PDB file of C-alpha atoms in Angstrom:
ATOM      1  CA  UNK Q 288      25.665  37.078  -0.767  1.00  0.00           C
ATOM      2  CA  UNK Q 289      24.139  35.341  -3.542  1.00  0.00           C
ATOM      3  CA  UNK Q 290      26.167  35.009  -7.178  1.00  0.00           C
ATOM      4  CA  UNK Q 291      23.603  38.316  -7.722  1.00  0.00           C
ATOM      5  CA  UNK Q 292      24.730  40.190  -5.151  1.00  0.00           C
ATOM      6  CA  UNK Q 293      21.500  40.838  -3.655  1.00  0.00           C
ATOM      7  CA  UNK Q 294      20.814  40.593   0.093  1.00  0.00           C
ATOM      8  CA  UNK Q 295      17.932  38.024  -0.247  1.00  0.00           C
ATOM      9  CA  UNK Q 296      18.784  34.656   0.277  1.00  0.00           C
ATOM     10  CA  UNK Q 297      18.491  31.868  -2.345  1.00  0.00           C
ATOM     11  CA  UNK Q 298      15.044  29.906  -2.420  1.00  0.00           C
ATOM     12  CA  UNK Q 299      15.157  26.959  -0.677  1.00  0.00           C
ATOM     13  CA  UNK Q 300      14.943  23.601  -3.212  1.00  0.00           C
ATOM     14  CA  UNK Q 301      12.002  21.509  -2.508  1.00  0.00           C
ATOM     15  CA  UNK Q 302      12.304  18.212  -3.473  1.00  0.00           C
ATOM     16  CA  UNK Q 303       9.311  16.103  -4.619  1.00  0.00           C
ATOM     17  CA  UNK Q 304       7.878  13.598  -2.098  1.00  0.00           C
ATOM     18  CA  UNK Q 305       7.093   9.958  -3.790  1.00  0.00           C
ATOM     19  CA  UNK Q 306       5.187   7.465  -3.221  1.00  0.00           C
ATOM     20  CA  UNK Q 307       7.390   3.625  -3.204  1.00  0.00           C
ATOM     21  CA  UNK Q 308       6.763  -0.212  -2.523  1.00  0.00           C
ATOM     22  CA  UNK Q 309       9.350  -1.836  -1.140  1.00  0.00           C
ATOM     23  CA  UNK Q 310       9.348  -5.630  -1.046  1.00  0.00           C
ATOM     24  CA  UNK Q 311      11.406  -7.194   2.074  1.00  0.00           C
ATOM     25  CA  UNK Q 312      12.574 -10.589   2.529  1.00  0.00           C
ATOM     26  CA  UNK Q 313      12.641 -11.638   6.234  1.00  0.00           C
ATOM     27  CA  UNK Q 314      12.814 -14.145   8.521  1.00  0.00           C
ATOM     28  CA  UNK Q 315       9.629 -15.573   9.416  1.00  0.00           C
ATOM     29  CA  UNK Q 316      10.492 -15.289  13.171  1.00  0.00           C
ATOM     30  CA  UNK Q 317       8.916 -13.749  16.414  1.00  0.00           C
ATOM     31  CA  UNK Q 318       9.625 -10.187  17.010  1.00  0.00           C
ATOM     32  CA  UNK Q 319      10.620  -9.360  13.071  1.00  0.00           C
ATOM     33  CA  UNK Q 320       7.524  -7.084  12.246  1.00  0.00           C
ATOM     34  CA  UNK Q 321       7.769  -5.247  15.930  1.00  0.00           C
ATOM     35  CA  UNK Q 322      11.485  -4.305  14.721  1.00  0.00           C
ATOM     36  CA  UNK Q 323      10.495  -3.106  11.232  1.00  0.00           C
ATOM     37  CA  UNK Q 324       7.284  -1.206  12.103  1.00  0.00           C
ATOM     38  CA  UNK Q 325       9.725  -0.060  15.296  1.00  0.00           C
ATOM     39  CA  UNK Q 326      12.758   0.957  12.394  1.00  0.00           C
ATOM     40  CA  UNK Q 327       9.675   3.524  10.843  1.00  0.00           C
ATOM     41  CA  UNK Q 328       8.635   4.763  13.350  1.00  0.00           C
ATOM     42  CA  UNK Q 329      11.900   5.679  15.693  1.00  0.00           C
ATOM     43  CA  UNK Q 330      12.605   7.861  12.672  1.00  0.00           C
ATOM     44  CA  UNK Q 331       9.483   9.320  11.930  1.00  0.00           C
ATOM     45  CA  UNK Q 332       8.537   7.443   8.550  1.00  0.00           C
ATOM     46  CA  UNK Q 333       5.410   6.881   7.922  1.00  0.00           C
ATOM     47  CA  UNK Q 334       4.042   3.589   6.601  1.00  0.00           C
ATOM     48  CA  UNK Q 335       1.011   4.207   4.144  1.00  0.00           C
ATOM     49  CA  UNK Q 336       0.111   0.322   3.452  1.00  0.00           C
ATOM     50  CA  UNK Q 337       1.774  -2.798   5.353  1.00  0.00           C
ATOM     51  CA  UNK Q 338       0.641  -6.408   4.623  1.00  0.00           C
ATOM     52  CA  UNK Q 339       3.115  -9.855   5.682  1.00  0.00           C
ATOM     53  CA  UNK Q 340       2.575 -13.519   4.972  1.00  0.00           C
ATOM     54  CA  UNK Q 341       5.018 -16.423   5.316  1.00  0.00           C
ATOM     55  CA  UNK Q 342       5.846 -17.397   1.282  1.00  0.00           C
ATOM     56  CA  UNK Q 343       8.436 -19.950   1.784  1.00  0.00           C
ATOM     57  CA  UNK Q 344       7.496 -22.750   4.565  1.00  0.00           C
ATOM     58  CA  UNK Q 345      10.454 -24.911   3.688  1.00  0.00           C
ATOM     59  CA  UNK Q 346      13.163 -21.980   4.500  1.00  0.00           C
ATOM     60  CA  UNK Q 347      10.909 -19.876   7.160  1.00  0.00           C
ATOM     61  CA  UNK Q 348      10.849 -16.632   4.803  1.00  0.00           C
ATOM     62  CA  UNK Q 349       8.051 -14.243   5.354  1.00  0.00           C
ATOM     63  CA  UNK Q 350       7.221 -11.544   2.363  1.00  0.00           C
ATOM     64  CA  UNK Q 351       6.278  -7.454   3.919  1.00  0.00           C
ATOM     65  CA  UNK Q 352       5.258  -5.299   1.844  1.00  0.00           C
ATOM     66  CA  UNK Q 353       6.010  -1.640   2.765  1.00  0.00           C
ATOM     67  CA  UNK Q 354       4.401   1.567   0.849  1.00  0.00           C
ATOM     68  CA  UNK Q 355       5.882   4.609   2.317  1.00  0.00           C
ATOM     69  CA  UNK Q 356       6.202   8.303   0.661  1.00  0.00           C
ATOM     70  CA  UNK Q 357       9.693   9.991   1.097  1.00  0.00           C
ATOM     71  CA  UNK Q 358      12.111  12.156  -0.954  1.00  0.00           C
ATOM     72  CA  UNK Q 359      14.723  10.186  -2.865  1.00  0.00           C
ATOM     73  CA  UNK Q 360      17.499  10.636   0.073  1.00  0.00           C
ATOM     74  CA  UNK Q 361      14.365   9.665   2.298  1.00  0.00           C
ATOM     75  CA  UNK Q 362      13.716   6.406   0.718  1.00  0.00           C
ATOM     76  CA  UNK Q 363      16.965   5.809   0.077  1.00  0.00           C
ATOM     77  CA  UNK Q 364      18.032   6.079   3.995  1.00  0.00           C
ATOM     78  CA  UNK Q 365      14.982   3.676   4.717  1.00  0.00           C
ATOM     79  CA  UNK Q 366      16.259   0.947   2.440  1.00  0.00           C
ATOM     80  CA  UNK Q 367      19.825   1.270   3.845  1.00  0.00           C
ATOM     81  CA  UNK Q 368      18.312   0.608   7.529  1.00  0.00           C
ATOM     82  CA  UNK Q 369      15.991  -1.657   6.444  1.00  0.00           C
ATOM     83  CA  UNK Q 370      18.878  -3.779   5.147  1.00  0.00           C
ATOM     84  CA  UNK Q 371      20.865  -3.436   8.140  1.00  0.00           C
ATOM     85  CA  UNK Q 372      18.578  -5.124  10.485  1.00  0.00           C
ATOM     86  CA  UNK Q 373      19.620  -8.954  11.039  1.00  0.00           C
ATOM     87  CA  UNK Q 374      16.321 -10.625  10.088  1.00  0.00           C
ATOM     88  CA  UNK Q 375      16.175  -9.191   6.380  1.00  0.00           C
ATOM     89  CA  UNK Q 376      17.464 -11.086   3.336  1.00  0.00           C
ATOM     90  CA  UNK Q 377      16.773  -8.590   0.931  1.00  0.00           C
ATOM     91  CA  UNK Q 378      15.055  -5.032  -0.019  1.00  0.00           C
ATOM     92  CA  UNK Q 379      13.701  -4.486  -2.901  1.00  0.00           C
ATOM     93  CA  UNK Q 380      12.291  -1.207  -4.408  1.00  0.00           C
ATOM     94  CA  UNK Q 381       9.125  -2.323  -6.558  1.00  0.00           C
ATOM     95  CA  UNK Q 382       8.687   1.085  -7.530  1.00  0.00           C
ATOM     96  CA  UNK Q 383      12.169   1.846  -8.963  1.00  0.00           C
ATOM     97  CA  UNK Q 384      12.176  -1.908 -10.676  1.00  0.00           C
ATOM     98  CA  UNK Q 385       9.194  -0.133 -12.590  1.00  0.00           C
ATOM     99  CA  UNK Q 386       6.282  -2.361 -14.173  1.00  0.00           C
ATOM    100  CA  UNK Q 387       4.903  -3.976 -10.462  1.00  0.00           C
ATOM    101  CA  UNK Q 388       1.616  -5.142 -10.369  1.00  0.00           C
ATOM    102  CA  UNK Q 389      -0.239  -3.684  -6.903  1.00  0.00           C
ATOM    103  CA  UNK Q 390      -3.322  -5.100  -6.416  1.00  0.00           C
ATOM    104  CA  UNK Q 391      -5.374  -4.446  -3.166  1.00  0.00           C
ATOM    105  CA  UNK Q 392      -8.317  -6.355  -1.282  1.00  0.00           C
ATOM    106  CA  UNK Q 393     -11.653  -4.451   0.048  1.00  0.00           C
ATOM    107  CA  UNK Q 394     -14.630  -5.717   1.449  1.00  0.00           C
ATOM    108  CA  UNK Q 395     -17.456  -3.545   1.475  1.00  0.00           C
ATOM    109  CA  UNK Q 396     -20.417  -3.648   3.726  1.00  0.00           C
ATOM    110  CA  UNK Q 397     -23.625  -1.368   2.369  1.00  0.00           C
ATOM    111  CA  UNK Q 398     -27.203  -1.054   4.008  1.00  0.00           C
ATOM    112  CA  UNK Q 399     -29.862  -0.233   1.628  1.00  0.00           C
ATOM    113  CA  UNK Q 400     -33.210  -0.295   0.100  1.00  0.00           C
ATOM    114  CA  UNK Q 401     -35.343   0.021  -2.587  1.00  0.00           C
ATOM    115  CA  UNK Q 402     -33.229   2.345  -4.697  1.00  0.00           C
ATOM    116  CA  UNK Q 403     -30.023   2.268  -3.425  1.00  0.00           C
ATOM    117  CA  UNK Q 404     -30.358  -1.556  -3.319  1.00  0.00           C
ATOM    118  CA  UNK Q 405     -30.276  -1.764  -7.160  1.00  0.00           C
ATOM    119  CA  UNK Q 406     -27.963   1.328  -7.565  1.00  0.00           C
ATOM    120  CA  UNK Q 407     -25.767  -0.861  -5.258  1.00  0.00           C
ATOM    121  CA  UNK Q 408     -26.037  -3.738  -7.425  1.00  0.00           C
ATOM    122  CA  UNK Q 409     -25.403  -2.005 -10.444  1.00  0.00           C
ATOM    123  CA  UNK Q 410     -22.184  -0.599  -8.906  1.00  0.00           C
ATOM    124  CA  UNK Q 411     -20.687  -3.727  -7.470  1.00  0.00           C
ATOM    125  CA  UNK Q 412     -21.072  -5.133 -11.209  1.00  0.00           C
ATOM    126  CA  UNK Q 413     -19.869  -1.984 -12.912  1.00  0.00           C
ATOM    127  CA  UNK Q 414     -16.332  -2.097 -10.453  1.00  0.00           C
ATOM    128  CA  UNK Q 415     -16.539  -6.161 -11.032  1.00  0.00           C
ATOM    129  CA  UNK Q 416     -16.945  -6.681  -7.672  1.00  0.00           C
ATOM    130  CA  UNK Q 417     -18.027 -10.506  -5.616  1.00  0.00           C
ATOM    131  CA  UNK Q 418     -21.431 -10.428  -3.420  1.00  0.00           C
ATOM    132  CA  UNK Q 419     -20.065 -12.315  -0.484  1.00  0.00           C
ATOM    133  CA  UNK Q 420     -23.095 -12.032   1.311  1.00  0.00           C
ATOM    134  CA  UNK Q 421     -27.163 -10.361   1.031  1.00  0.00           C
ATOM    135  CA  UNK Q 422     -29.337 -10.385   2.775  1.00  0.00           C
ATOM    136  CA  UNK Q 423     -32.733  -8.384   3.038  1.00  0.00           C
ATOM    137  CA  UNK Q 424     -31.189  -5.036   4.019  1.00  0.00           C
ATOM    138  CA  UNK Q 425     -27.590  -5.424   3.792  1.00  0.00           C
ATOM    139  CA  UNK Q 426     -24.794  -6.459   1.383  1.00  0.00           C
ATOM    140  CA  UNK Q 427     -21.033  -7.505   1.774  1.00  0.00           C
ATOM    141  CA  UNK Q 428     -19.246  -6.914  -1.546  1.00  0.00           C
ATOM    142  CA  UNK Q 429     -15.547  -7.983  -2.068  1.00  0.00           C
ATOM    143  CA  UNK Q 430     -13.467  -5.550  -5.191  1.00  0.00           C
ATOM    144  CA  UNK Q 431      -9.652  -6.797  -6.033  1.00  0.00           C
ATOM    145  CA  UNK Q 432      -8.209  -3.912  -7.188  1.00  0.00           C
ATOM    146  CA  UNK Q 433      -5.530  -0.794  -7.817  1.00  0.00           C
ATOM    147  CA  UNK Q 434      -6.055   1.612  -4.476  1.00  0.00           C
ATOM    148  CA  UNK Q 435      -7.481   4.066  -6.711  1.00  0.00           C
ATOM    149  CA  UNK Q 436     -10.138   1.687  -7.957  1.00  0.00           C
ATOM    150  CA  UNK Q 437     -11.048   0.774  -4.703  1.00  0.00           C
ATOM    151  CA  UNK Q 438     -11.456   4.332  -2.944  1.00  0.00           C
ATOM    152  CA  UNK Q 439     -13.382   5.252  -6.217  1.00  0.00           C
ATOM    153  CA  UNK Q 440     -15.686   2.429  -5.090  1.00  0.00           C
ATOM    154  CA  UNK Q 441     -15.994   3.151  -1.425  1.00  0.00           C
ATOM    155  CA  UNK Q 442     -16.773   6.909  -2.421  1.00  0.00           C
ATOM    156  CA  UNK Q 443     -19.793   5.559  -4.249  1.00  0.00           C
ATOM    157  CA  UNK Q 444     -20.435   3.218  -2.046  1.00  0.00           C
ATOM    158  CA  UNK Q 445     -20.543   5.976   0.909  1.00  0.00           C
ATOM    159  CA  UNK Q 446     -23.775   7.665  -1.056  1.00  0.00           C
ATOM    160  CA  UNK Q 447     -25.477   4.479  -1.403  1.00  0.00           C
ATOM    161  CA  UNK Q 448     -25.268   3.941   2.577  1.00  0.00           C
ATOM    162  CA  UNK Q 449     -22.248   2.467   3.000  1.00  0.00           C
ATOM    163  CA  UNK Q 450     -21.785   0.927   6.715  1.00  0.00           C
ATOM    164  CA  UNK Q 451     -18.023  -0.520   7.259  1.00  0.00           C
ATOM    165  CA  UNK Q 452     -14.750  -1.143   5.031  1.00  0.00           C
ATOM    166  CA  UNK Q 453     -12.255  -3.455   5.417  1.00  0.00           C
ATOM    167  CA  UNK Q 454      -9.005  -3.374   3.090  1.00  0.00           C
ATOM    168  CA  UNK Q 455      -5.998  -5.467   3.293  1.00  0.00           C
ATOM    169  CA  UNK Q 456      -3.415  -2.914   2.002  1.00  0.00           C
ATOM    170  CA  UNK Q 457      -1.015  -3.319  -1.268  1.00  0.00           C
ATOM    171  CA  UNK Q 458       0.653  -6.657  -2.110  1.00  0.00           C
ATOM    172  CA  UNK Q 459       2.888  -6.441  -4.883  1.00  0.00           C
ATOM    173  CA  UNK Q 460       4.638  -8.310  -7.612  1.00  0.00           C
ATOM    174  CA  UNK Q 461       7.375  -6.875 -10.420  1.00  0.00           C
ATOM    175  CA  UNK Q 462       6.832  -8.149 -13.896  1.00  0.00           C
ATOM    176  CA  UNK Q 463       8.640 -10.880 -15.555  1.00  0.00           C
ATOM    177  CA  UNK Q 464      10.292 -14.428 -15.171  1.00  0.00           C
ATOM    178  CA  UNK Q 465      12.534 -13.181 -12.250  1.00  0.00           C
ATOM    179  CA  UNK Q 466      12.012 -13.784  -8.869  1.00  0.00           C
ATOM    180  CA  UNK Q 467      12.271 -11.063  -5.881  1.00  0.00           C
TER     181      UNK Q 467
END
């Protein structure tokens, strides 16, 4: 029995799920992304937003960025195996570091006429966004921005007539003279 003494059990405590970027150092190697992406999902994590690009030539590093939702112990357990695996140099928790700058890439393709051609110009100057291409009937925008920005976009976009997306998912960056 509970400190109470009643016969119903104690509520279960629900901890909050969070969203976190995590910045890895790896090896800039063959096979390194299979065994990351492989790490996530062998334990059922989930990654939200993934992008990788070689940052140091000279020394064969390779940057990932990883944004994946979890409970603290969750996140905590990914880091830990994330570090174990031979190829990484380094884990970093953006999110914890507090102050990172996410930024995100999007281009937009809308169809339109008339109307919703000038609504869709207005927009795409409105959100800032780069007219990569027009032509009579058709336009391909490009929008650097937070995620929210850029779904706030494509949701306007979609009444305009919006025909295809294509994003690149979060690269991130912590504030400050330090390096990662």
């Amino acid at each position: 029995m509970n400190a109470m003494n009643t016969h119903y059990p104690d509520p279960v405590k629900v901890e909050p799920v969070n969203r976190h970027t995590l910045a890895v150092i790896v090896d800039n190697e063959p096979g390194v992304l299979a065994r990351i992406s492989g790490m996530f999902s062998g334990r059922g994590y989930n990654i939200e937003s993934l992008t990788v690009s070689e940052t140091e030539a000279e020394r064969h590093l390779s940057r990932i960025t990883i944004v994946t939702s979890g409970t603290d112990a969750v996140i905590q357990q990914i880091k830990a195996q994330l570090d174990r695996l031979v190829p990484v140099h380094r884990v970093v928790d953006l999110t914890l570091q507090g102050n990172a700058i996410e930024r995100e890439i999007c281009l937009v393709k809308v169809a339109g006429k008339g109307e919703h051609r000038s609504e869709a110009l207005r927009l795409a100057a409105a959100f800032g966004a780069k007219t990569l291409d027009a032509t009579l009937t058709s336009f391909v925008f490009e929008l650097t921005g937070t995620t929210e920005e850029i779904d706030r976009f494509v949701r306007l976009m979609t009444v305009i007539g919006l025909v295809e997306t294509c994003r690149t998912g979060i690269s991130a960056m912590g504030r400050g003279a330090e390096p990662l």
